[in-house]
Short mmCIF file of C-alpha atoms in Angstrom, two decimals:
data_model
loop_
_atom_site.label_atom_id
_atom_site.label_comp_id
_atom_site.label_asym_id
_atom_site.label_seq_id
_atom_site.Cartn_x
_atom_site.Cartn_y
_atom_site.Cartn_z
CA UNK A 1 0.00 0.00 0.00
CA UNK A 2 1.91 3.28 -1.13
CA UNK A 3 0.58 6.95 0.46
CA UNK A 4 0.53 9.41 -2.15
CA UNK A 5 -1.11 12.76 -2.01
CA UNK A 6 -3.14 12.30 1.35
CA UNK A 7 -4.25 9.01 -0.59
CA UNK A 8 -3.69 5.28 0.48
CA UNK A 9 -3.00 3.68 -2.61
CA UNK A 10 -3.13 -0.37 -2.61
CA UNK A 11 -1.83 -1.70 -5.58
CA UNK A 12 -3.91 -4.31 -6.24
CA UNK A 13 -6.41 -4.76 -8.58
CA UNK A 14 -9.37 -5.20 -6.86
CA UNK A 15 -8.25 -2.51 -4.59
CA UNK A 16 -8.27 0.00 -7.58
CA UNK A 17 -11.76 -1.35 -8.00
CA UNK A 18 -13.03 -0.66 -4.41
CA UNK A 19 -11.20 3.10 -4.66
CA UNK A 20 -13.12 3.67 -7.84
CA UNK A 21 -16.44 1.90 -6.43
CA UNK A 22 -15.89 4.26 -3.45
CA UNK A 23 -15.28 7.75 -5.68
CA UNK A 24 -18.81 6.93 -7.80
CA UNK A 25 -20.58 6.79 -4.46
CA UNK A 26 -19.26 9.67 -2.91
CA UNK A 27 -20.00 11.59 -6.43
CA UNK A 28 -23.58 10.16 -5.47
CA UNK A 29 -23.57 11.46 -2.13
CA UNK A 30 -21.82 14.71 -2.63
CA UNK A 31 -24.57 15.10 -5.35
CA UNK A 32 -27.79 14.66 -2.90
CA UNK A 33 -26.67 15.54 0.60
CA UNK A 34 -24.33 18.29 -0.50
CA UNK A 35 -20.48 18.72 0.95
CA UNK A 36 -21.46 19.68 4.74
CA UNK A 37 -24.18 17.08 4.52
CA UNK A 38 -21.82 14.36 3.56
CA UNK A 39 -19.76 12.28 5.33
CA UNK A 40 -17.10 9.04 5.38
CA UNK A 41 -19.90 7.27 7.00
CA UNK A 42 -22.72 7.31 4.51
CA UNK A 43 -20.11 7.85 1.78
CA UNK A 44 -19.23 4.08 2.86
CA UNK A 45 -22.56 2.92 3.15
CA UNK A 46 -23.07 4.00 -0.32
CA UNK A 47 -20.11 2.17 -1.96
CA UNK A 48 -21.44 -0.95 0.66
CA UNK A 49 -17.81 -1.22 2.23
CA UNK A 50 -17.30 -0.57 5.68
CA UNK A 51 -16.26 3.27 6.60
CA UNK A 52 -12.31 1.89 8.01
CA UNK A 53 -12.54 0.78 4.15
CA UNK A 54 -12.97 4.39 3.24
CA UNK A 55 -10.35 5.18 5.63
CA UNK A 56 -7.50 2.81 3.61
CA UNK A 57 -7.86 4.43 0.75
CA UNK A 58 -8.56 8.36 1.63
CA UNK A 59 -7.48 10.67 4.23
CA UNK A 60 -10.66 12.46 4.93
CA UNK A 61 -13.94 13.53 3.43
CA UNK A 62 -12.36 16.77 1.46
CA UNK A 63 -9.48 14.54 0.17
CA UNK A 64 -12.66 12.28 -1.75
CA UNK A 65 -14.03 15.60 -2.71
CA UNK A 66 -10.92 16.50 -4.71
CA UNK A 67 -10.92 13.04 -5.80
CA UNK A 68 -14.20 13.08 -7.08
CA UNK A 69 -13.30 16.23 -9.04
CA UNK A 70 -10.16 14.87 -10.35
CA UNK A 71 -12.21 11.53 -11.59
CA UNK A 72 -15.01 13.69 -13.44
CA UNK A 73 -12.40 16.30 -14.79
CA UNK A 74 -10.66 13.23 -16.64
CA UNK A 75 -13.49 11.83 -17.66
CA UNK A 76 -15.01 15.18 -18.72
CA UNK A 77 -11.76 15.96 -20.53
CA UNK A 78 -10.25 13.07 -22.88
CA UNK A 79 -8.92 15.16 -25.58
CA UNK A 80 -11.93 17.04 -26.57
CA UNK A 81 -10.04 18.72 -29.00
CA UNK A 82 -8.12 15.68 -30.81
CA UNK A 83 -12.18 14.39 -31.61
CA UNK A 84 -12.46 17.98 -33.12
CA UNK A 85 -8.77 17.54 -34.95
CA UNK A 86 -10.48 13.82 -35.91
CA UNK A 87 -13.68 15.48 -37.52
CA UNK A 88 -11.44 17.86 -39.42
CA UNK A 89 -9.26 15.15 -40.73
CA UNK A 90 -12.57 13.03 -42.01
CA UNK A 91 -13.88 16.05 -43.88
CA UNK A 92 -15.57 18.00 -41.20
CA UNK A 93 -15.69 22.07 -41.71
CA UNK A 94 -14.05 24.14 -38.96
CA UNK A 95 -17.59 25.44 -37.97
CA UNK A 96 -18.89 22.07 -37.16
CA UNK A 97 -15.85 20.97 -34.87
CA UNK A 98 -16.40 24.35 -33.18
CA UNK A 99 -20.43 23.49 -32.64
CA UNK A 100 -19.09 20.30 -31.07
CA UNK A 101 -16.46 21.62 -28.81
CA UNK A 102 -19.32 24.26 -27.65
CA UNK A 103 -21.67 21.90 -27.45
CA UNK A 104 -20.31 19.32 -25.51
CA UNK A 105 -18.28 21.73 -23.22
CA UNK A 106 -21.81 22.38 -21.95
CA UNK A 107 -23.21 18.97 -22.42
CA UNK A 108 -20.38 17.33 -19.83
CA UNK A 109 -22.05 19.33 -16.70
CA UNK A 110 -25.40 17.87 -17.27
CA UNK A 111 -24.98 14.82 -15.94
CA UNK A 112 -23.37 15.70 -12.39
CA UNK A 113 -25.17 19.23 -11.85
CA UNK A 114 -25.68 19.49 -8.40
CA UNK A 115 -22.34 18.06 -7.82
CA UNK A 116 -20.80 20.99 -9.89
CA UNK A 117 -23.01 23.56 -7.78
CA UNK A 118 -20.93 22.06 -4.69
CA UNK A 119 -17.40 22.28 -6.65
CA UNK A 120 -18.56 26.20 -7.54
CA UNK A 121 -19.59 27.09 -3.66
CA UNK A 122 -16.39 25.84 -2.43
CA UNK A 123 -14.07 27.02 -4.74
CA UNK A 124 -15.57 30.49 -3.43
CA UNK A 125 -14.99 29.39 -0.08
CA UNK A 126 -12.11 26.97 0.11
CA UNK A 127 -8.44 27.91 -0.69
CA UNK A 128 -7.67 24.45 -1.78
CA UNK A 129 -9.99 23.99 -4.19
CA UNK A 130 -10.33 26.95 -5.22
CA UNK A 131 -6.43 26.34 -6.31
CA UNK A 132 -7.28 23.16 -8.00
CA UNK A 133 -10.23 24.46 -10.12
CA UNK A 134 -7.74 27.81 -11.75
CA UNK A 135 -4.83 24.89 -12.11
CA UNK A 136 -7.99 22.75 -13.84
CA UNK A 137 -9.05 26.28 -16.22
CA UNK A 138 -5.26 26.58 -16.70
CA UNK A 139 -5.04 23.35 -18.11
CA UNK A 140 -8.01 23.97 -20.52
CA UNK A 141 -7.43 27.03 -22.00
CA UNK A 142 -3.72 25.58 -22.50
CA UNK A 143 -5.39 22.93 -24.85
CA UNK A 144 -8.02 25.37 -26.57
CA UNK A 145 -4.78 27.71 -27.09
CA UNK A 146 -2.94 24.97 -29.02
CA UNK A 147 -6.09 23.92 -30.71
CA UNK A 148 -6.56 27.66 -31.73
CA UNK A 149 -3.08 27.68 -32.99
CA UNK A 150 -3.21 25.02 -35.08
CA UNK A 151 -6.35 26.14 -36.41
CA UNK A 152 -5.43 30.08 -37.14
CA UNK A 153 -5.72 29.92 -40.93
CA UNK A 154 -9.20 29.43 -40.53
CA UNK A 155 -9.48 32.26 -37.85
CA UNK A 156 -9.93 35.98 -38.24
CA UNK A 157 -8.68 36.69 -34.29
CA UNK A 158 -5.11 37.76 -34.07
CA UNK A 159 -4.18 37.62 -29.84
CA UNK A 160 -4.81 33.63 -29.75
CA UNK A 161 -4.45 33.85 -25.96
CA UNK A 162 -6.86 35.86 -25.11
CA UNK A 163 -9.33 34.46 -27.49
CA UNK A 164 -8.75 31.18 -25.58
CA UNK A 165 -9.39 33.06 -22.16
CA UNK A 166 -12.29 34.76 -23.78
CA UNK A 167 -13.79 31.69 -25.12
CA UNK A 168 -13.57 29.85 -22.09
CA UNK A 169 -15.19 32.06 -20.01
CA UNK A 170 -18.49 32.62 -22.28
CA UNK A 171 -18.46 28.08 -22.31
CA UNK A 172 -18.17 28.29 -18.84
CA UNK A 173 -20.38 31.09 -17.57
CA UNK A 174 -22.87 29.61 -20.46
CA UNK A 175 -22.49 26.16 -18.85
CA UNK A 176 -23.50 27.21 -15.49
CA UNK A 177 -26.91 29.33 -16.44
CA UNK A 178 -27.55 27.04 -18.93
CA UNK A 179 -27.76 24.00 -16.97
CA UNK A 180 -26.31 24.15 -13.31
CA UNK A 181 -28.43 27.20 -12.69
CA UNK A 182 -30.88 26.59 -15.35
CA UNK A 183 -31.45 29.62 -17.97
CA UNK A 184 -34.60 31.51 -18.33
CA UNK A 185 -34.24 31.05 -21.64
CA UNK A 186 -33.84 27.55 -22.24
CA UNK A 187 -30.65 25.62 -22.42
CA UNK A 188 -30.86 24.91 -26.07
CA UNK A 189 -31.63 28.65 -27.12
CA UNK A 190 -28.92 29.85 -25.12
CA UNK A 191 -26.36 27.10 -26.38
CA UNK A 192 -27.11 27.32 -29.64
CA UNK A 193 -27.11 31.49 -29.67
CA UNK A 194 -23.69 30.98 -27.59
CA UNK A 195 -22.35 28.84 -30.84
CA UNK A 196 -23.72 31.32 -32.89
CA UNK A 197 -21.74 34.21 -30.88
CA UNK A 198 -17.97 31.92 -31.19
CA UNK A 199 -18.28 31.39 -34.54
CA UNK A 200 -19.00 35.36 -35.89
CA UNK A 201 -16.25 36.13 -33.52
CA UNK A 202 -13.61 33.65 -34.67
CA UNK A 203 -14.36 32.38 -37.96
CA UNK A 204 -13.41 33.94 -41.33
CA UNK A 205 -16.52 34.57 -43.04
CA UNK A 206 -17.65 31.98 -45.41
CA UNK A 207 -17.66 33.33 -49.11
#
């Protein structure tokens, strides 16, 4: 068993399984009870392994919360943007990778909405994670930057890195009325009117 990170790590197999099994019930009851609400206790009655269990593989309840975050951000995040390099190479047009990286950017906080409304209150609240969700927007505006880049014939911006910034804050701030906040709108009008929006301001005309 190696500690890494405030983490027990086994290196077993089946103990990778019961740290995963335990993560996807936290998420669970993160999700309905809420960070204060939760605890190692239920979290362990969730995963249906006793709470020392929990206790081999985690330090404490905020060390699963980072977890947690960590397992949806890399789930959220295989390369988004080598699918959108993929579509290009098949045939795709530039505006139709860009619908899908707006899209889905939204899409991927559907599924684990009230868990996101915790990650948002405690990043306003907590140092640490609030440290771990600018490293995460680091991280993605890094990628849209060298997506951008490799993309710039087809673009009519100039300052690439502050396009990325830009870009990522309308997905984001369009990601949390739209569906973790729900938009008076509608999320599909405001999505698709977001799209819309990215494409006049980065796209060459079409003649």
């Amino acid at each position: 068993m190696i500690r890494k990170h405030g983490n027990f790590e086994p290196v077993q197999d089946r103990a990778d399984v019961t740290r995963n099994d335990i993560l996807e019930a936290a998420l669970d009851v993160f999700s309905e009870k809420g960070y204060a609400g939760a605890n190692t206790k239920n979290i362990a009655a969730a995963a249906g392994v006793a709470t020392g269990s929990v206790y081999r593989y985690f330090k404490n309840k905020k060390v699963i919360f980072i977890e947690v975050m960590n397992m949806l951000q890399g789930q959220m995040s295989y390369d988004i943007f080598a699918k959108a390099r993929t579509m290009l190479s098949e045939g795709k047009s530039i505006r139709e990778a860009f619908r899908m990286l707006g899209v889905y950017s939204v899409e991927s906080h559907r599924s684990n909405r009230m868990f996101f409304r915790e990650v948002m209150a405690l990043e306003a609240t907590d140092d640490e994670i609030s440290a771990i969700g600018r490293e995460r927007d680091r991280r993605i505006r890094g990628k849209l930057l060298e997506f951008l880049e490799s993309q710039k014939h087809h673009l009519k911006v100039d300052d690439l890195e502050a396009a990325a910034e830009l870009v990522h804050l309308v997905v984001e701030e369009v990601s949390h009325k739209a569906v973790i906040f729900d938009s008076d709108v509608g999320e599909d009008r405001l999505v698709f009117q977001m799209v819309m929006m990215l494409e006049s301001y980065l796209l060459v005309p079409q003649p």
